[in-house]
PDB file of C-alpha atoms in Angstrom:
ATOM      1  CA  UNK D   1     105.505 112.453  70.527  1.00 36.00           C
ATOM      2  CA  UNK D   2     103.748 114.889  68.203  1.00 35.00           C
ATOM      3  CA  UNK D   3     105.835 116.443  65.440  1.00 36.00           C
ATOM      4  CA  UNK D   4     104.924 119.834  66.839  1.00 36.00           C
ATOM      5  CA  UNK D   5     106.281 119.223  70.315  1.00 33.00           C
ATOM      6  CA  UNK D   6     109.738 120.621  71.086  1.00 37.00           C
ATOM      7  CA  UNK D   7     112.577 118.375  72.175  1.00 36.00           C
ATOM      8  CA  UNK D   8     113.113 119.570  75.753  1.00 38.00           C
ATOM      9  CA  UNK D   9     114.150 117.595  78.795  1.00 41.00           C
ATOM     10  CA  UNK D  10     111.701 117.827  81.745  1.00 39.00           C
ATOM     11  CA  UNK D  11     114.197 119.659  83.922  1.00 45.00           C
ATOM     12  CA  UNK D  12     115.200 122.098  81.198  1.00 48.00           C
ATOM     13  CA  UNK D  13     112.023 124.038  80.508  1.00 52.00           C
ATOM     14  CA  UNK D  14     108.304 124.349  80.984  1.00 52.00           C
ATOM     15  CA  UNK D  15     106.656 121.564  79.012  1.00 45.00           C
ATOM     16  CA  UNK D  16     103.660 121.912  81.340  1.00 42.00           C
ATOM     17  CA  UNK D  17     103.117 125.394  79.951  1.00 48.00           C
ATOM     18  CA  UNK D  18     103.471 124.397  76.320  1.00 49.00           C
ATOM     19  CA  UNK D  19     100.800 123.810  73.741  1.00 49.00           C
ATOM     20  CA  UNK D  20     100.847 123.685  69.968  1.00 45.00           C
ATOM     21  CA  UNK D  21     100.214 127.438  69.729  1.00 49.00           C
ATOM     22  CA  UNK D  22     103.180 128.458  71.883  1.00 65.00           C
ATOM     23  CA  UNK D  23     104.022 129.090  75.532  1.00 91.00           C
ATOM     24  CA  UNK D  24     101.307 129.737  78.090  1.00 96.00           C
ATOM     25  CA  UNK D  25     101.052 132.638  80.556  1.00 97.00           C
ATOM     26  CA  UNK D  26     100.786 131.227  84.083  1.00 97.00           C
ATOM     27  CA  UNK D  27      98.327 134.002  85.025  1.00 97.00           C
ATOM     28  CA  UNK D  28      95.920 134.233  82.083  1.00 96.00           C
ATOM     29  CA  UNK D  29      96.450 130.646  80.836  1.00 96.00           C
ATOM     30  CA  UNK D  30      96.542 132.110  77.324  1.00 95.00           C
ATOM     31  CA  UNK D  31      99.152 130.909  74.866  1.00 94.00           C
ATOM     32  CA  UNK D  32     101.517 133.167  73.015  1.00 91.00           C
ATOM     33  CA  UNK D  33     104.849 133.242  71.241  1.00 91.00           C
ATOM     34  CA  UNK D  34     108.025 133.832  73.283  1.00 89.00           C
ATOM     35  CA  UNK D  35     108.066 137.418  71.954  1.00 89.00           C
ATOM     36  CA  UNK D  36     104.710 138.052  73.659  1.00 93.00           C
ATOM     37  CA  UNK D  37     105.787 136.695  77.037  1.00 96.00           C
ATOM     38  CA  UNK D  38     108.513 137.094  79.642  1.00 97.00           C
ATOM     39  CA  UNK D  39     110.341 133.984  80.827  1.00 97.00           C
ATOM     40  CA  UNK D  40     111.093 133.510  84.527  1.00 98.00           C
ATOM     41  CA  UNK D  41     113.378 130.989  86.191  1.00 97.00           C
ATOM     42  CA  UNK D  42     114.511 130.120  89.712  1.00 96.00           C
ATOM     43  CA  UNK D  43     117.919 131.516  90.656  1.00 95.00           C
ATOM     44  CA  UNK D  44     120.367 129.357  92.660  1.00 94.00           C
ATOM     45  CA  UNK D  45     119.349 131.208  95.840  1.00 95.00           C
ATOM     46  CA  UNK D  46     115.692 130.265  95.360  1.00 95.00           C
ATOM     47  CA  UNK D  47     114.468 133.647  94.151  1.00 96.00           C
ATOM     48  CA  UNK D  48     112.505 134.216  90.943  1.00 98.00           C
ATOM     49  CA  UNK D  49     114.299 136.189  88.235  1.00 97.00           C
ATOM     50  CA  UNK D  50     113.283 137.390  84.788  1.00 98.00           C
ATOM     51  CA  UNK D  51     115.165 135.795  81.887  1.00 97.00           C
ATOM     52  CA  UNK D  52     114.679 138.514  79.277  1.00 95.00           C
ATOM     53  CA  UNK D  53     117.125 136.930  76.826  1.00 93.00           C
ATOM     54  CA  UNK D  54     115.604 133.459  77.348  1.00 94.00           C
ATOM     55  CA  UNK D  55     119.047 131.960  77.884  1.00 94.00           C
ATOM     56  CA  UNK D  56     119.145 130.920  81.554  1.00 95.00           C
ATOM     57  CA  UNK D  57     119.160 127.175  82.242  1.00 94.00           C
ATOM     58  CA  UNK D  58     116.519 125.224  84.116  1.00 92.00           C
ATOM     59  CA  UNK D  59     112.759 124.990  84.106  1.00 93.00           C
ATOM     60  CA  UNK D  60     111.104 128.216  83.053  1.00 96.00           C
ATOM     61  CA  UNK D  61     107.617 129.687  83.214  1.00 97.00           C
ATOM     62  CA  UNK D  62     106.043 132.495  81.246  1.00 97.00           C
ATOM     63  CA  UNK D  63     104.013 135.625  82.005  1.00 98.00           C
ATOM     64  CA  UNK D  64     102.400 138.047  79.577  1.00 96.00           C
ATOM     65  CA  UNK D  65     104.356 141.270  78.947  1.00 97.00           C
ATOM     66  CA  UNK D  66     102.221 143.206  81.410  1.00 97.00           C
ATOM     67  CA  UNK D  67     103.281 144.619  84.800  1.00 97.00           C
ATOM     68  CA  UNK D  68      99.873 143.840  86.298  1.00 97.00           C
ATOM     69  CA  UNK D  69     100.205 140.170  85.323  1.00 97.00           C
ATOM     70  CA  UNK D  70     103.633 139.888  86.951  1.00 98.00           C
ATOM     71  CA  UNK D  71     102.303 141.529  90.122  1.00 98.00           C
ATOM     72  CA  UNK D  72      99.364 139.120  90.132  1.00 98.00           C
ATOM     73  CA  UNK D  73     101.644 136.109  89.690  1.00 98.00           C
ATOM     74  CA  UNK D  74     103.609 137.271  92.746  1.00 98.00           C
ATOM     75  CA  UNK D  75     100.508 137.933  94.844  1.00 97.00           C
ATOM     76  CA  UNK D  76      98.953 134.554  94.036  1.00 97.00           C
ATOM     77  CA  UNK D  77     102.259 132.662  94.464  1.00 96.00           C
ATOM     78  CA  UNK D  78     101.974 131.219  90.967  1.00 97.00           C
ATOM     79  CA  UNK D  79     105.714 131.004  90.340  1.00 97.00           C
ATOM     80  CA  UNK D  80     106.304 128.216  92.862  1.00 96.00           C
ATOM     81  CA  UNK D  81     103.552 126.148  91.315  1.00 94.00           C
ATOM     82  CA  UNK D  82     104.718 126.739  87.753  1.00 96.00           C
ATOM     83  CA  UNK D  83     108.406 126.161  88.491  1.00 96.00           C
ATOM     84  CA  UNK D  84     107.630 123.156  90.709  1.00 94.00           C
ATOM     85  CA  UNK D  85     110.063 124.429  93.326  1.00 93.00           C
ATOM     86  CA  UNK D  86     110.089 126.163  96.688  1.00 93.00           C
ATOM     87  CA  UNK D  87     110.928 129.570  95.253  1.00 95.00           C
ATOM     88  CA  UNK D  88     110.230 133.061  96.515  1.00 95.00           C
ATOM     89  CA  UNK D  89     109.170 135.908  94.257  1.00 97.00           C
ATOM     90  CA  UNK D  90     110.062 139.298  95.719  1.00 97.00           C
ATOM     91  CA  UNK D  91     107.149 141.661  96.296  1.00 97.00           C
ATOM     92  CA  UNK D  92     108.816 144.221  94.006  1.00 98.00           C
ATOM     93  CA  UNK D  93     109.501 141.757  91.156  1.00 98.00           C
ATOM     94  CA  UNK D  94     107.216 143.709  88.817  1.00 98.00           C
ATOM     95  CA  UNK D  95     109.198 146.894  89.433  1.00 98.00           C
ATOM     96  CA  UNK D  96     112.497 145.057  89.046  1.00 98.00           C
ATOM     97  CA  UNK D  97     111.418 143.692  85.659  1.00 98.00           C
ATOM     98  CA  UNK D  98     110.498 147.201  84.492  1.00 97.00           C
ATOM     99  CA  UNK D  99     113.940 148.480  85.480  1.00 95.00           C
ATOM    100  CA  UNK D 100     115.559 145.607  83.590  1.00 97.00           C
ATOM    101  CA  UNK D 101     113.493 146.425  80.504  1.00 97.00           C
ATOM    102  CA  UNK D 102     114.546 150.072  80.767  1.00 95.00           C
ATOM    103  CA  UNK D 103     118.208 149.147  81.073  1.00 93.00           C
ATOM    104  CA  UNK D 104     117.943 146.729  78.164  1.00 95.00           C
ATOM    105  CA  UNK D 105     116.448 149.438  75.954  1.00 96.00           C
ATOM    106  CA  UNK D 106     119.065 152.006  76.965  1.00 94.00           C
ATOM    107  CA  UNK D 107     121.869 149.533  76.224  1.00 94.00           C
ATOM    108  CA  UNK D 108     120.419 148.834  72.793  1.00 96.00           C
ATOM    109  CA  UNK D 109     120.113 152.575  72.122  1.00 96.00           C
ATOM    110  CA  UNK D 110     123.809 153.004  72.911  1.00 94.00           C
ATOM    111  CA  UNK D 111     124.643 150.049  70.663  1.00 96.00           C
ATOM    112  CA  UNK D 112     122.570 151.513  67.827  1.00 97.00           C
ATOM    113  CA  UNK D 113     124.253 154.888  68.304  1.00 97.00           C
ATOM    114  CA  UNK D 114     127.672 153.274  67.863  1.00 96.00           C
ATOM    115  CA  UNK D 115     126.364 151.547  64.729  1.00 98.00           C
ATOM    116  CA  UNK D 116     125.160 154.877  63.318  1.00 98.00           C
ATOM    117  CA  UNK D 117     121.512 153.828  63.651  1.00 98.00           C
ATOM    118  CA  UNK D 118     120.454 156.150  66.482  1.00 98.00           C
ATOM    119  CA  UNK D 119     120.709 159.936  66.189  1.00 97.00           C
ATOM    120  CA  UNK D 120     119.596 162.775  68.449  1.00 97.00           C
ATOM    121  CA  UNK D 121     118.851 166.456  68.084  1.00 96.00           C
ATOM    122  CA  UNK D 122     115.636 167.918  66.709  1.00 96.00           C
ATOM    123  CA  UNK D 123     117.099 169.054  63.361  1.00 97.00           C
ATOM    124  CA  UNK D 124     118.735 165.676  62.684  1.00 97.00           C
ATOM    125  CA  UNK D 125     115.539 163.861  63.670  1.00 98.00           C
ATOM    126  CA  UNK D 126     113.441 166.061  61.393  1.00 97.00           C
ATOM    127  CA  UNK D 127     115.827 165.436  58.482  1.00 97.00           C
ATOM    128  CA  UNK D 128     115.829 161.667  59.091  1.00 98.00           C
ATOM    129  CA  UNK D 129     112.037 161.585  59.032  1.00 97.00           C
ATOM    130  CA  UNK D 130     111.679 163.672  55.875  1.00 95.00           C
ATOM    131  CA  UNK D 131     114.318 161.588  54.053  1.00 95.00           C
ATOM    132  CA  UNK D 132     112.588 158.337  54.976  1.00 95.00           C
ATOM    133  CA  UNK D 133     115.570 157.091  56.995  1.00 97.00           C
ATOM    134  CA  UNK D 134     113.817 157.055  60.387  1.00 97.00           C
ATOM    135  CA  UNK D 135     111.889 153.959  61.493  1.00 97.00           C
ATOM    136  CA  UNK D 136     110.880 155.381  64.900  1.00 98.00           C
ATOM    137  CA  UNK D 137     111.289 158.519  66.976  1.00 98.00           C
ATOM    138  CA  UNK D 138     111.724 159.064  70.694  1.00 98.00           C
ATOM    139  CA  UNK D 139     110.998 162.072  72.894  1.00 97.00           C
ATOM    140  CA  UNK D 140     111.811 162.702  76.530  1.00 97.00           C
ATOM    141  CA  UNK D 141     108.543 162.743  78.477  1.00 96.00           C
ATOM    142  CA  UNK D 142     109.373 166.297  79.587  1.00 96.00           C
ATOM    143  CA  UNK D 143     110.331 167.527  76.107  1.00 97.00           C
ATOM    144  CA  UNK D 144     108.889 170.910  75.138  1.00 97.00           C
ATOM    145  CA  UNK D 145     105.515 170.589  73.420  1.00 97.00           C
ATOM    146  CA  UNK D 146     106.607 172.813  70.523  1.00 97.00           C
ATOM    147  CA  UNK D 147     109.564 170.583  69.710  1.00 97.00           C
ATOM    148  CA  UNK D 148     107.408 167.461  69.765  1.00 97.00           C
ATOM    149  CA  UNK D 149     104.792 169.173  67.597  1.00 97.00           C
ATOM    150  CA  UNK D 150     107.321 170.076  64.886  1.00 97.00           C
ATOM    151  CA  UNK D 151     108.581 166.502  64.679  1.00 98.00           C
ATOM    152  CA  UNK D 152     104.993 165.219  64.640  1.00 97.00           C
ATOM    153  CA  UNK D 153     104.373 167.475  61.640  1.00 97.00           C
ATOM    154  CA  UNK D 154     107.320 165.893  59.843  1.00 97.00           C
ATOM    155  CA  UNK D 155     105.998 162.409  60.627  1.00 97.00           C
ATOM    156  CA  UNK D 156     102.581 163.317  59.277  1.00 96.00           C
ATOM    157  CA  UNK D 157     104.047 164.942  56.151  1.00 96.00           C
ATOM    158  CA  UNK D 158     106.051 161.787  55.382  1.00 95.00           C
ATOM    159  CA  UNK D 159     103.028 159.581  55.997  1.00 95.00           C
ATOM    160  CA  UNK D 160     100.773 161.599  53.701  1.00 95.00           C
ATOM    161  CA  UNK D 161     103.380 162.346  51.052  1.00 94.00           C
ATOM    162  CA  UNK D 162     104.584 158.758  50.709  1.00 94.00           C
ATOM    163  CA  UNK D 163     101.164 157.193  51.347  1.00 93.00           C
ATOM    164  CA  UNK D 164     102.494 154.869  54.030  1.00 92.00           C
ATOM    165  CA  UNK D 165     100.065 152.633  55.901  1.00 92.00           C
ATOM    166  CA  UNK D 166     100.821 154.384  59.193  1.00 92.00           C
ATOM    167  CA  UNK D 167     102.979 157.164  60.568  1.00 93.00           C
ATOM    168  CA  UNK D 168     106.439 156.417  61.924  1.00 96.00           C
ATOM    169  CA  UNK D 169     105.906 155.346  65.562  1.00 96.00           C
ATOM    170  CA  UNK D 170     106.694 157.843  68.308  1.00 97.00           C
ATOM    171  CA  UNK D 171     107.686 156.788  71.842  1.00 97.00           C
ATOM    172  CA  UNK D 172     107.662 158.781  75.089  1.00 96.00           C
ATOM    173  CA  UNK D 173     109.233 156.456  77.667  1.00 96.00           C
ATOM    174  CA  UNK D 174     111.754 158.348  79.811  1.00 94.00           C
ATOM    175  CA  UNK D 175     112.262 161.782  81.290  1.00 95.00           C
ATOM    176  CA  UNK D 176     115.515 163.574  80.531  1.00 93.00           C
ATOM    177  CA  UNK D 177     116.771 163.003  84.092  1.00 93.00           C
ATOM    178  CA  UNK D 178     116.008 159.256  83.893  1.00 91.00           C
ATOM    179  CA  UNK D 179     118.040 159.028  80.708  1.00 90.00           C
ATOM    180  CA  UNK D 180     120.910 161.016  82.221  1.00 91.00           C
ATOM    181  CA  UNK D 181     121.014 158.527  85.089  1.00 88.00           C
ATOM    182  CA  UNK D 182     121.165 155.537  82.738  1.00 83.00           C
ATOM    183  CA  UNK D 183     122.888 156.932  79.636  1.00 87.00           C
ATOM    184  CA  UNK D 184     125.010 159.808  80.890  1.00 88.00           C
ATOM    185  CA  UNK D 185     126.107 162.109  78.081  1.00 89.00           C
ATOM    186  CA  UNK D 186     124.060 160.101  75.566  1.00 90.00           C
ATOM    187  CA  UNK D 187     120.779 161.333  77.063  1.00 93.00           C
ATOM    188  CA  UNK D 188     118.513 163.077  74.550  1.00 95.00           C
ATOM    189  CA  UNK D 189     115.396 165.198  74.207  1.00 96.00           C
ATOM    190  CA  UNK D 190     114.499 164.052  70.675  1.00 97.00           C
ATOM    191  CA  UNK D 191     115.975 161.064  68.844  1.00 98.00           C
ATOM    192  CA  UNK D 192     115.380 158.933  65.765  1.00 98.00           C
ATOM    193  CA  UNK D 193     116.119 155.280  65.072  1.00 98.00           C
ATOM    194  CA  UNK D 194     117.430 154.340  61.637  1.00 98.00           C
ATOM    195  CA  UNK D 195     117.044 151.036  59.801  1.00 96.00           C
ATOM    196  CA  UNK D 196     119.464 148.247  60.644  1.00 97.00           C
ATOM    197  CA  UNK D 197     119.780 145.356  63.054  1.00 97.00           C
ATOM    198  CA  UNK D 198     120.604 147.515  66.077  1.00 97.00           C
ATOM    199  CA  UNK D 199     117.957 150.092  65.201  1.00 98.00           C
ATOM    200  CA  UNK D 200     115.314 147.404  64.842  1.00 97.00           C
ATOM    201  CA  UNK D 201     116.458 146.025  68.193  1.00 97.00           C
ATOM    202  CA  UNK D 202     115.752 149.421  69.762  1.00 98.00           C
ATOM    203  CA  UNK D 203     112.204 149.486  68.381  1.00 97.00           C
ATOM    204  CA  UNK D 204     111.535 145.922  69.530  1.00 96.00           C
ATOM    205  CA  UNK D 205     112.647 146.688  73.088  1.00 96.00           C
ATOM    206  CA  UNK D 206     110.800 150.008  73.195  1.00 97.00           C
ATOM    207  CA  UNK D 207     107.588 148.256  72.214  1.00 96.00           C
ATOM    208  CA  UNK D 208     108.181 145.622  74.887  1.00 96.00           C
ATOM    209  CA  UNK D 209     108.684 148.235  77.624  1.00 97.00           C
ATOM    210  CA  UNK D 210     105.606 150.150  76.528  1.00 96.00           C
ATOM    211  CA  UNK D 211     103.504 146.996  76.499  1.00 95.00           C
ATOM    212  CA  UNK D 212     104.742 146.092  79.967  1.00 97.00           C
ATOM    213  CA  UNK D 213     103.697 149.482  81.313  1.00 96.00           C
ATOM    214  CA  UNK D 214     100.380 149.672  79.493  1.00 94.00           C
ATOM    215  CA  UNK D 215      98.593 146.415  80.151  1.00 88.00           C
ATOM    216  CA  UNK D 216     100.172 144.507  77.279  1.00 78.00           C
ATOM    217  CA  UNK D 217      99.255 147.179  74.714  1.00 81.00           C
ATOM    218  CA  UNK D 218     101.527 149.465  72.717  1.00 74.00           C
ATOM    219  CA  UNK D 219     100.411 153.080  72.703  1.00 68.00           C
ATOM    220  CA  UNK D 220     103.089 154.448  70.423  1.00 73.00           C
ATOM    221  CA  UNK D 221     101.632 157.010  68.062  1.00 65.00           C
ATOM    222  CA  UNK D 222     101.810 155.720  64.512  1.00 63.00           C
ATOM    223  CA  UNK D 223     102.971 152.352  63.294  1.00 51.00           C
ATOM    224  CA  UNK D 224     105.455 150.768  61.004  1.00 41.00           C
ATOM    225  CA  UNK D 225     105.367 153.462  58.337  1.00 39.00           C
ATOM    226  CA  UNK D 226     105.220 150.941  55.512  1.00 37.00           C
ATOM    227  CA  UNK D 227     104.451 152.171  52.027  1.00 37.00           C
ATOM    228  CA  UNK D 228     101.148 151.080  50.519  1.00 39.00           C
ATOM    229  CA  UNK D 229     101.430 148.407  47.872  1.00 35.00           C
TER     230      UNK D 229
END
């Protein structure tokens, strides 16, 4: 066995989809790291489920973080072949995965809020950006254009003043009503994520949801906001 091969029992995971560069998408046949792919497994009832935390037991297969790729895997019945089992992928699996990604992000936002790493309110967001505390900002998709513009000005001012490589990323992922349905009183119009493990978890999951919706690409305005060396 090559030193690069993982120690995995045949029934435990997808050795057939492994190569030395990482896991392989069953649709594109392109390799990638686990953070670039979504793992799927067969549930006890024979249905295909997404294993977002990569913790479920049994043979797994991988699909690029892209809604279109998941839909294609369902349409072409690729899951049964990859999982080597008589499994059924629901026609709405792609939609179900998106809902799971949304819920995962909302849960992490609530966790970051409790940790003091997620704040809301336009004035607090503006202050967090201008102080350098913010690592990302979020807006409701139906937020007023003037409010978004003012926060964008703060992001640009920080970027230019501190000579960062890119502006602080800005995400527009949910409407206010969607957030109210999932987060209740924690719904927001404008919010900022602060540095820390929970805050970084929010950014990671936001990027994943955006990639899933946008053909595997992140369209967040700005980037990491790192200072030039």
